[in-house]
Short mmCIF file of C-alpha atoms and ligand atoms in Angstrom, two decimals:
data_model
loop_
_atom_site.label_atom_id
_atom_site.label_comp_id
_atom_site.label_asym_id
_atom_site.label_seq_id
_atom_site.Cartn_x
_atom_site.Cartn_y
_atom_site.Cartn_z
CA MET A 271 -56.81 46.40 -22.50
CA PRO A 272 -57.16 42.59 -22.38
CA GLY A 273 -55.72 40.70 -25.34
CA SER A 274 -59.13 39.46 -26.41
CA GLU A 275 -60.38 43.03 -26.77
CA PHE A 276 -57.30 43.98 -28.78
CA GLN A 277 -57.99 40.99 -31.04
CA LEU A 278 -61.61 42.00 -31.39
CA ILE A 279 -60.75 45.54 -32.49
CA GLN A 280 -58.07 44.28 -34.87
CA SER A 281 -60.36 41.65 -36.38
CA PHE A 282 -63.51 43.66 -36.80
CA PHE A 283 -62.88 47.40 -36.61
CA ALA A 284 -59.38 48.12 -37.87
CA ASP A 285 -60.56 47.26 -41.38
CA PRO A 286 -57.81 48.06 -43.89
CA GLU A 287 -60.43 47.96 -46.65
CA GLN A 288 -62.42 50.82 -45.20
CA VAL A 289 -62.51 54.39 -46.49
CA THR A 290 -59.18 56.23 -46.14
CA ARG A 291 -59.59 59.97 -45.92
CA PRO A 292 -56.78 62.41 -46.67
CA ASP A 293 -57.87 64.63 -43.76
CA LEU A 294 -57.14 61.87 -41.22
CA VAL A 295 -53.63 62.04 -39.74
CA LEU A 296 -53.83 59.13 -37.26
CA GLY A 297 -56.58 56.50 -37.03
CA ILE A 298 -57.38 53.47 -34.86
CA GLY A 299 -54.57 52.17 -32.64
CA ASP A 300 -53.19 55.07 -30.63
CA ASP A 301 -54.54 56.92 -27.60
CA CYS A 302 -56.33 59.44 -29.79
CA ALA A 303 -57.17 59.86 -33.43
CA ILE A 304 -55.81 63.01 -35.10
CA VAL A 305 -57.62 64.84 -37.88
CA ALA A 306 -56.58 67.78 -40.03
CA PRO A 307 -59.84 69.57 -40.88
CA ARG A 308 -60.17 71.81 -43.93
CA GLU A 309 -59.92 75.43 -42.97
CA GLN A 310 -62.76 76.78 -45.06
CA SER A 311 -65.47 74.84 -43.15
CA ASN A 312 -66.70 74.46 -39.62
CA LEU A 313 -67.06 71.03 -38.00
CA ALA A 314 -70.48 69.68 -37.00
CA ILE A 315 -70.35 67.06 -34.24
CA SER A 316 -73.10 64.83 -32.90
CA ILE A 317 -73.46 61.70 -30.77
CA ASP A 318 -76.25 59.15 -30.31
CA THR A 319 -76.59 56.05 -28.17
CA LEU A 320 -78.75 53.06 -29.04
CA ILE A 321 -79.58 50.67 -26.20
CA SER A 322 -81.01 47.22 -26.74
CA GLY A 323 -84.63 47.03 -25.62
CA VAL A 324 -84.93 50.83 -25.54
CA HIS A 325 -83.96 52.06 -29.00
CA PHE A 326 -84.33 48.77 -30.83
CA PRO A 327 -86.12 45.52 -29.95
CA HIS A 328 -83.88 42.82 -28.43
CA ASN A 329 -84.46 40.59 -31.47
CA THR A 330 -82.95 43.11 -33.95
CA THR A 331 -80.23 41.66 -36.22
CA PRO A 332 -76.62 42.90 -35.86
CA ASP A 333 -76.80 44.10 -39.44
CA ALA A 334 -79.79 46.34 -38.66
CA ILE A 335 -78.35 47.54 -35.33
CA ALA A 336 -75.12 48.73 -36.96
CA TYR A 337 -76.97 50.32 -39.85
CA LYS A 338 -79.40 52.18 -37.64
CA ALA A 339 -76.76 53.30 -35.12
CA LEU A 340 -74.81 54.94 -37.91
CA ALA A 341 -77.82 56.14 -39.91
CA VAL A 342 -79.31 58.12 -37.00
CA ASN A 343 -75.99 59.90 -36.57
CA LEU A 344 -75.73 60.58 -40.30
CA SER A 345 -79.26 61.94 -40.10
CA ASP A 346 -78.15 64.54 -37.55
CA LEU A 347 -75.46 65.71 -39.95
CA ALA A 348 -78.03 65.79 -42.76
CA ALA A 349 -80.28 67.99 -40.65
CA MET A 350 -77.52 70.60 -40.31
CA GLY A 351 -76.59 70.42 -43.99
CA ALA A 352 -73.23 68.84 -43.10
CA GLU A 353 -70.96 66.51 -45.09
CA PRO A 354 -69.90 63.33 -43.22
CA ALA A 355 -66.20 62.86 -42.46
CA TRP A 356 -65.26 60.70 -39.41
CA PHE A 357 -66.87 58.72 -36.62
CA THR A 358 -65.95 56.94 -33.40
CA LEU A 359 -67.71 53.89 -32.00
CA SER A 360 -68.27 52.88 -28.38
CA LEU A 361 -69.47 49.30 -28.21
CA THR A 362 -70.76 47.65 -25.05
CA LEU A 363 -71.15 43.91 -25.59
CA PRO A 364 -72.85 41.40 -23.30
CA GLU A 365 -70.84 38.40 -22.13
CA VAL A 366 -73.11 36.06 -24.01
CA MET A 367 -74.59 37.32 -27.27
CA TYR A 368 -78.29 36.68 -27.55
CA ASN A 369 -79.89 34.19 -29.97
CA ASP A 370 -76.98 31.86 -29.09
CA ARG A 371 -75.09 33.40 -31.97
CA PRO A 372 -71.38 33.12 -31.52
CA ARG A 373 -69.94 36.56 -30.89
CA GLU A 374 -67.68 36.31 -33.94
CA GLN A 375 -70.58 35.95 -36.29
CA TRP A 376 -72.45 38.78 -34.58
CA LEU A 377 -69.46 41.11 -34.80
CA LYS A 378 -68.74 40.19 -38.39
CA GLN A 379 -72.26 41.06 -39.48
CA PHE A 380 -72.24 44.18 -37.35
CA SER A 381 -68.96 45.52 -38.69
CA GLN A 382 -69.70 44.65 -42.32
CA SER A 383 -72.98 46.53 -42.16
CA LEU A 384 -71.30 49.47 -40.43
CA PHE A 385 -68.47 49.77 -42.97
CA SER A 386 -70.78 49.31 -45.89
CA LEU A 387 -72.96 52.28 -44.90
CA ALA A 388 -69.91 54.33 -43.88
CA SER A 389 -68.27 53.86 -47.27
CA GLU A 390 -71.41 55.06 -49.05
CA HIS A 391 -70.82 58.39 -47.32
CA ASN A 392 -67.01 58.49 -47.50
CA LEU A 393 -67.07 58.29 -43.71
CA GLN A 394 -64.11 56.81 -41.81
CA LEU A 395 -64.07 55.02 -38.44
CA ILE A 396 -61.17 56.59 -36.55
CA GLY A 397 -61.43 55.13 -33.05
CA GLY A 398 -63.65 53.91 -30.29
CA ASP A 399 -63.99 52.05 -27.06
CA THR A 400 -65.00 48.46 -26.29
CA THR A 401 -66.56 47.43 -22.99
CA ARG A 402 -68.69 44.68 -21.45
CA GLY A 403 -72.24 45.14 -20.26
CA PRO A 404 -75.79 45.25 -21.64
CA LEU A 405 -75.69 45.72 -25.41
CA ALA A 406 -75.33 49.41 -26.30
CA ILE A 407 -73.84 51.26 -29.24
CA THR A 408 -72.71 54.87 -29.12
CA ILE A 409 -71.50 56.62 -32.23
CA GLN A 410 -70.04 60.08 -32.38
CA ILE A 411 -69.93 61.58 -35.85
CA SER A 412 -68.22 64.64 -37.28
CA GLY A 413 -68.63 66.38 -40.60
CA TYR A 414 -67.99 69.59 -42.45
CA VAL A 415 -70.57 72.32 -42.37
CA SER A 416 -70.67 75.72 -44.02
CA LYS A 417 -69.45 78.60 -41.86
CA GLU A 418 -72.45 80.69 -42.85
CA ASN A 419 -75.23 78.29 -43.76
CA ALA A 420 -75.58 75.55 -41.14
CA MET A 421 -79.31 74.75 -40.83
CA LYS A 422 -80.20 75.54 -37.26
CA ARG A 423 -83.52 75.07 -35.52
CA SER A 424 -83.68 78.75 -34.71
CA GLY A 425 -84.05 80.32 -38.15
CA ALA A 426 -87.75 79.79 -39.02
CA LYS A 427 -89.61 82.97 -40.03
CA PRO A 428 -93.35 83.74 -40.22
CA GLY A 429 -94.54 82.97 -43.74
CA ASP A 430 -91.99 80.15 -44.25
CA LEU A 431 -93.36 76.96 -45.75
CA ILE A 432 -92.91 73.83 -43.64
CA ILE A 433 -91.69 70.93 -45.76
CA VAL A 434 -90.92 67.26 -45.19
CA THR A 435 -88.62 65.19 -47.42
CA GLY A 436 -90.79 62.06 -47.54
CA ALA A 437 -93.75 60.08 -46.27
CA LEU A 438 -94.24 59.59 -42.53
CA GLY A 439 -95.38 56.77 -40.29
CA ALA A 440 -93.77 53.63 -41.72
CA ALA A 441 -91.24 53.17 -38.88
CA ALA A 442 -94.05 53.27 -36.30
CA ILE A 443 -95.77 50.41 -38.12
CA GLY A 444 -92.44 48.60 -38.36
CA LEU A 445 -92.14 48.85 -34.58
CA ASP A 446 -95.65 47.44 -34.11
CA ILE A 447 -94.68 44.50 -36.31
CA ALA A 448 -91.34 43.95 -34.54
CA LEU A 449 -92.97 44.02 -31.11
CA GLU A 450 -96.10 42.15 -32.25
CA GLN A 451 -98.27 44.89 -30.77
CA ASN A 452 -101.31 46.80 -32.14
CA GLU A 453 -101.97 43.98 -34.61
CA GLU A 454 -104.88 45.90 -36.18
CA HIS A 455 -102.31 48.40 -37.50
CA TYR A 456 -100.72 45.87 -39.85
CA THR A 457 -102.73 42.65 -40.27
CA CYS A 458 -104.25 43.97 -43.53
CA LEU A 459 -100.83 44.78 -45.04
CA SER A 460 -99.34 42.94 -48.00
CA GLU A 461 -96.02 41.17 -47.44
CA GLN A 462 -94.35 43.93 -49.45
CA HIS A 463 -95.76 46.68 -47.25
CA LYS A 464 -94.71 44.78 -44.14
CA GLN A 465 -91.18 44.61 -45.55
CA GLU A 466 -91.32 48.34 -46.25
CA ALA A 467 -92.30 49.05 -42.63
CA PHE A 468 -89.53 46.77 -41.39
CA ARG A 469 -86.97 48.55 -43.56
CA ALA A 470 -88.17 51.97 -42.43
CA LEU A 471 -87.63 50.97 -38.79
CA ASN A 472 -84.29 49.20 -39.18
CA TYR A 473 -82.66 50.86 -42.17
CA PRO A 474 -83.51 54.57 -42.03
CA GLN A 475 -82.10 56.55 -44.94
CA ALA A 476 -80.20 59.64 -43.79
CA LYS A 477 -80.97 62.55 -46.11
CA ILE A 478 -77.39 63.73 -46.56
CA LYS A 479 -77.70 64.88 -50.19
CA GLU A 480 -80.92 66.67 -49.44
CA GLY A 481 -79.36 68.44 -46.45
CA LEU A 482 -76.40 69.59 -48.53
CA ARG A 483 -78.75 70.90 -51.20
CA LEU A 484 -80.90 72.77 -48.68
CA GLN A 485 -78.21 74.34 -46.51
CA SER A 486 -77.90 77.47 -48.62
CA ILE A 487 -81.64 78.19 -48.70
CA ALA A 488 -83.54 76.58 -45.78
CA HIS A 489 -84.15 78.90 -42.83
CA SER A 490 -84.32 76.04 -40.32
CA ALA A 491 -84.26 72.25 -40.29
CA LEU A 492 -84.14 69.13 -38.16
CA ASP A 493 -84.51 65.41 -38.65
CA LEU A 494 -87.63 63.60 -37.49
CA SER A 495 -86.63 61.16 -34.78
CA ASP A 496 -89.29 61.55 -32.07
CA GLY A 497 -92.33 62.38 -34.22
CA LEU A 498 -93.31 65.38 -36.35
CA VAL A 499 -95.31 67.28 -33.74
CA SER A 500 -92.70 66.88 -31.05
CA ASP A 501 -89.77 67.66 -33.37
CA LEU A 502 -91.42 70.58 -35.15
CA GLY A 503 -92.09 71.93 -31.66
CA HIS A 504 -88.30 72.30 -31.25
CA ILE A 505 -88.13 74.55 -34.33
CA LEU A 506 -91.08 76.62 -33.10
CA THR A 507 -89.56 77.10 -29.65
CA ALA A 508 -86.04 77.82 -30.94
CA SER A 509 -87.35 80.26 -33.56
CA ASP A 510 -89.97 81.84 -31.26
CA VAL A 511 -92.78 81.33 -33.81
CA GLY A 512 -95.90 79.17 -34.26
CA ALA A 513 -97.24 77.02 -37.10
CA LYS A 514 -100.29 75.73 -38.91
CA LEU A 515 -100.15 72.16 -40.22
CA PHE A 516 -102.54 71.10 -42.99
CA LEU A 517 -103.38 67.50 -42.13
CA GLU A 518 -104.65 66.60 -45.61
CA GLN A 519 -101.25 67.50 -47.05
CA ILE A 520 -99.16 65.33 -44.75
CA PRO A 521 -97.61 62.57 -46.88
CA LEU A 522 -98.72 59.30 -45.30
CA SER A 523 -96.71 56.12 -45.76
CA ASP A 524 -98.49 53.38 -47.76
CA THR A 525 -98.00 51.21 -44.70
CA LEU A 526 -100.71 53.17 -42.84
CA VAL A 527 -103.52 51.76 -44.99
CA CYS A 528 -104.94 49.56 -42.22
CA LEU A 529 -105.72 52.66 -40.14
CA ASN A 530 -108.62 55.07 -40.46
CA LYS A 531 -107.74 58.63 -41.43
CA LYS A 532 -107.53 60.04 -37.93
CA LYS A 533 -105.42 57.15 -36.66
CA ALA A 534 -103.17 57.43 -39.72
CA TRP A 535 -102.61 61.15 -39.08
CA GLU A 536 -101.96 60.45 -35.44
CA THR A 537 -99.33 57.85 -36.36
CA ALA A 538 -97.69 60.12 -38.94
CA LEU A 539 -97.64 63.05 -36.49
CA THR A 540 -96.42 61.24 -33.40
CA GLY A 541 -94.64 58.09 -34.61
CA GLY A 542 -90.87 58.25 -34.15
CA ASP A 543 -87.91 57.02 -36.18
CA ASP A 544 -88.88 58.34 -39.62
CA TYR A 545 -85.60 60.25 -40.14
CA GLU A 546 -87.06 62.43 -42.86
CA LEU A 547 -85.95 66.06 -42.70
CA CYS A 548 -88.43 68.76 -41.75
CA PHE A 549 -87.32 72.23 -42.87
CA THR A 550 -88.67 75.71 -43.43
CA LEU A 551 -88.15 77.80 -46.52
CA ALA A 552 -89.22 81.19 -47.92
CA GLU A 553 -92.10 80.55 -50.32
CA GLU A 554 -90.21 82.08 -53.29
CA ASN A 555 -87.63 79.26 -53.12
CA TRP A 556 -90.12 76.41 -53.13
CA SER A 557 -90.74 75.93 -56.87
CA SER A 558 -87.08 75.28 -57.72
CA VAL A 559 -86.65 72.86 -54.81
CA LYS A 560 -89.88 71.06 -55.71
CA GLN A 561 -88.65 70.61 -59.28
CA GLU A 562 -85.49 68.89 -58.11
CA HIS A 563 -87.26 66.93 -55.39
CA PRO A 564 -90.82 66.00 -56.33
CA GLU A 565 -90.90 63.72 -53.25
CA PHE A 566 -90.81 66.78 -50.92
CA THR A 567 -94.18 68.01 -49.60
CA VAL A 568 -95.36 71.28 -48.09
CA ILE A 569 -97.31 70.43 -44.94
CA GLY A 570 -97.82 73.81 -43.31
CA VAL A 571 -96.73 77.35 -42.72
CA ILE A 572 -94.87 79.20 -39.98
CA THR A 573 -96.96 81.85 -38.20
CA ALA A 574 -96.10 84.80 -35.96
CA GLN A 575 -98.89 83.57 -33.66
CA LYS A 576 -97.40 81.05 -31.21
CA GLY A 577 -98.56 77.46 -30.85
CA LEU A 578 -99.12 74.62 -33.28
CA ARG A 579 -102.53 74.27 -34.92
CA LEU A 580 -103.56 71.12 -36.78
CA LEU A 581 -106.14 71.93 -39.46
CA ASP A 582 -108.22 69.49 -41.52
CA ALA A 583 -109.47 70.16 -45.07
CA ASP A 584 -112.37 72.31 -43.80
CA GLY A 585 -110.03 74.45 -41.71
CA GLU A 586 -111.37 72.77 -38.56
CA GLU A 587 -108.84 72.48 -35.80
CA LEU A 588 -108.15 68.92 -34.75
CA LYS A 589 -107.29 67.87 -31.23
CA MET A 590 -105.41 64.66 -30.88
CA HIS A 591 -103.03 62.91 -28.57
CA THR A 592 -99.86 64.32 -30.05
CA ARG A 593 -96.92 63.55 -27.82
CA GLY A 594 -93.85 62.13 -29.50
CA TYR A 595 -91.53 59.74 -27.80
CA ASP A 596 -89.94 61.27 -24.72
CA HIS A 597 -87.47 59.19 -22.73
CA PHE A 598 -88.15 61.21 -19.60
CA GLY A 599 -91.90 61.68 -20.11
P1 LIG B 83 -57.27 53.43 -24.39
O1 LIG B 83 -57.31 52.46 -23.26
O2 LIG B 83 -56.00 54.17 -24.58
O3 LIG B 83 -58.48 54.32 -24.42
P2 LIG B 83 -58.38 51.39 -26.01
O4 LIG B 83 -57.78 50.14 -25.54
O5 LIG B 83 -59.73 51.75 -25.53
O6 LIG B 83 -57.35 52.56 -25.72
O7 LIG B 83 -58.38 51.40 -27.60
C1 LIG B 83 -57.22 51.16 -28.35
C2 LIG B 83 -57.42 51.71 -29.74
O8 LIG B 83 -58.48 51.03 -30.37
C3 LIG B 83 -57.77 53.18 -29.75
O9 LIG B 83 -57.18 53.78 -30.89
C4 LIG B 83 -59.28 53.17 -29.89
O10 LIG B 83 -59.73 54.34 -30.52
C5 LIG B 83 -59.51 51.94 -30.73
N1 LIG B 83 -60.80 51.28 -30.46
C6 LIG B 83 -61.22 50.68 -29.32
N2 LIG B 83 -62.45 50.16 -29.45
C7 LIG B 83 -62.84 50.44 -30.72
C8 LIG B 83 -64.02 50.20 -31.47
N3 LIG B 83 -65.08 49.55 -30.97
N4 LIG B 83 -64.05 50.65 -32.75
C9 LIG B 83 -63.00 51.31 -33.26
N5 LIG B 83 -61.88 51.58 -32.62
C10 LIG B 83 -61.78 51.15 -31.36
MG1 LIG B 84 -60.46 53.47 -24.37
#
């Protein structure tokens, strides 16, 4: 490794102030990290790559890039009901950082944001890789998950309620604002709502606590990254069931107010990047969960009949363009 890369890792990623976990044997600096996992749990492992211009607009700040790269990985752990433990970081940096920002300043903001979110979750950076090329960030995350109760996509049962942990659609509006596209979606918004949309896009909140609470009772779960219809489809396929969604019950973000009802539903159903959890639960368990989490909303029910039906208040079936984001579509 060239000296400059060694310096870079030392300066920005071997942070002595960061979380120090007792179940880490050897961290950054050797050929591998070594961990000593607790015996009573399984490990959940996930990886996600964010590429500039694909997963975030080129003009995104280093602070937001780091936050989002880690948050989407945390969100995968949340969706399994796992507890965060360690992560590794692969960073591909362009020769010249954009916006004429000196690379030092970029890296400082990036690493501070990364460590700040990591420490909120007692999550430790234990290694990585640093290369040159178009800006891309890959994070692999590991956490502890129950041996019996990991929330898989395959456990949904007919009669289960379908529940989301929060309002949908704000990140899609945030993306419109960031890309200055579909102006009619946001020109009527207050400054505060615009900020809210921006935060939803750049600073998604991984639902770790919620996942840990739900792991003993939810039959199935996932996090909403590509859009509700597309993601719920994964649960339906994996569980070999169908579903009815009640459109009037879908919690719409306040940032959708510029849209008519049908457009707002469409955005909430197909917009990506919300990172709420969507899970299914036997009806008898709903009242206790609802009491603890009034922000959760029932949006539908799992059916033995296959397929996904979108029903309005009159029970009329609605047809809409409902494809989530698909990189290969
Ligand atoms: P090797 O060539 O043996 O793979 P590297 O030169 O890639 O080693 O990395 C040296 C050490 O620095 C390793 O412990 C690696 O995990 C760590 N490291 C490299 N890049 C990063 C990074 N971006 N963040 C955290 N740790 C890193
Ligand atoms: Mg390496």
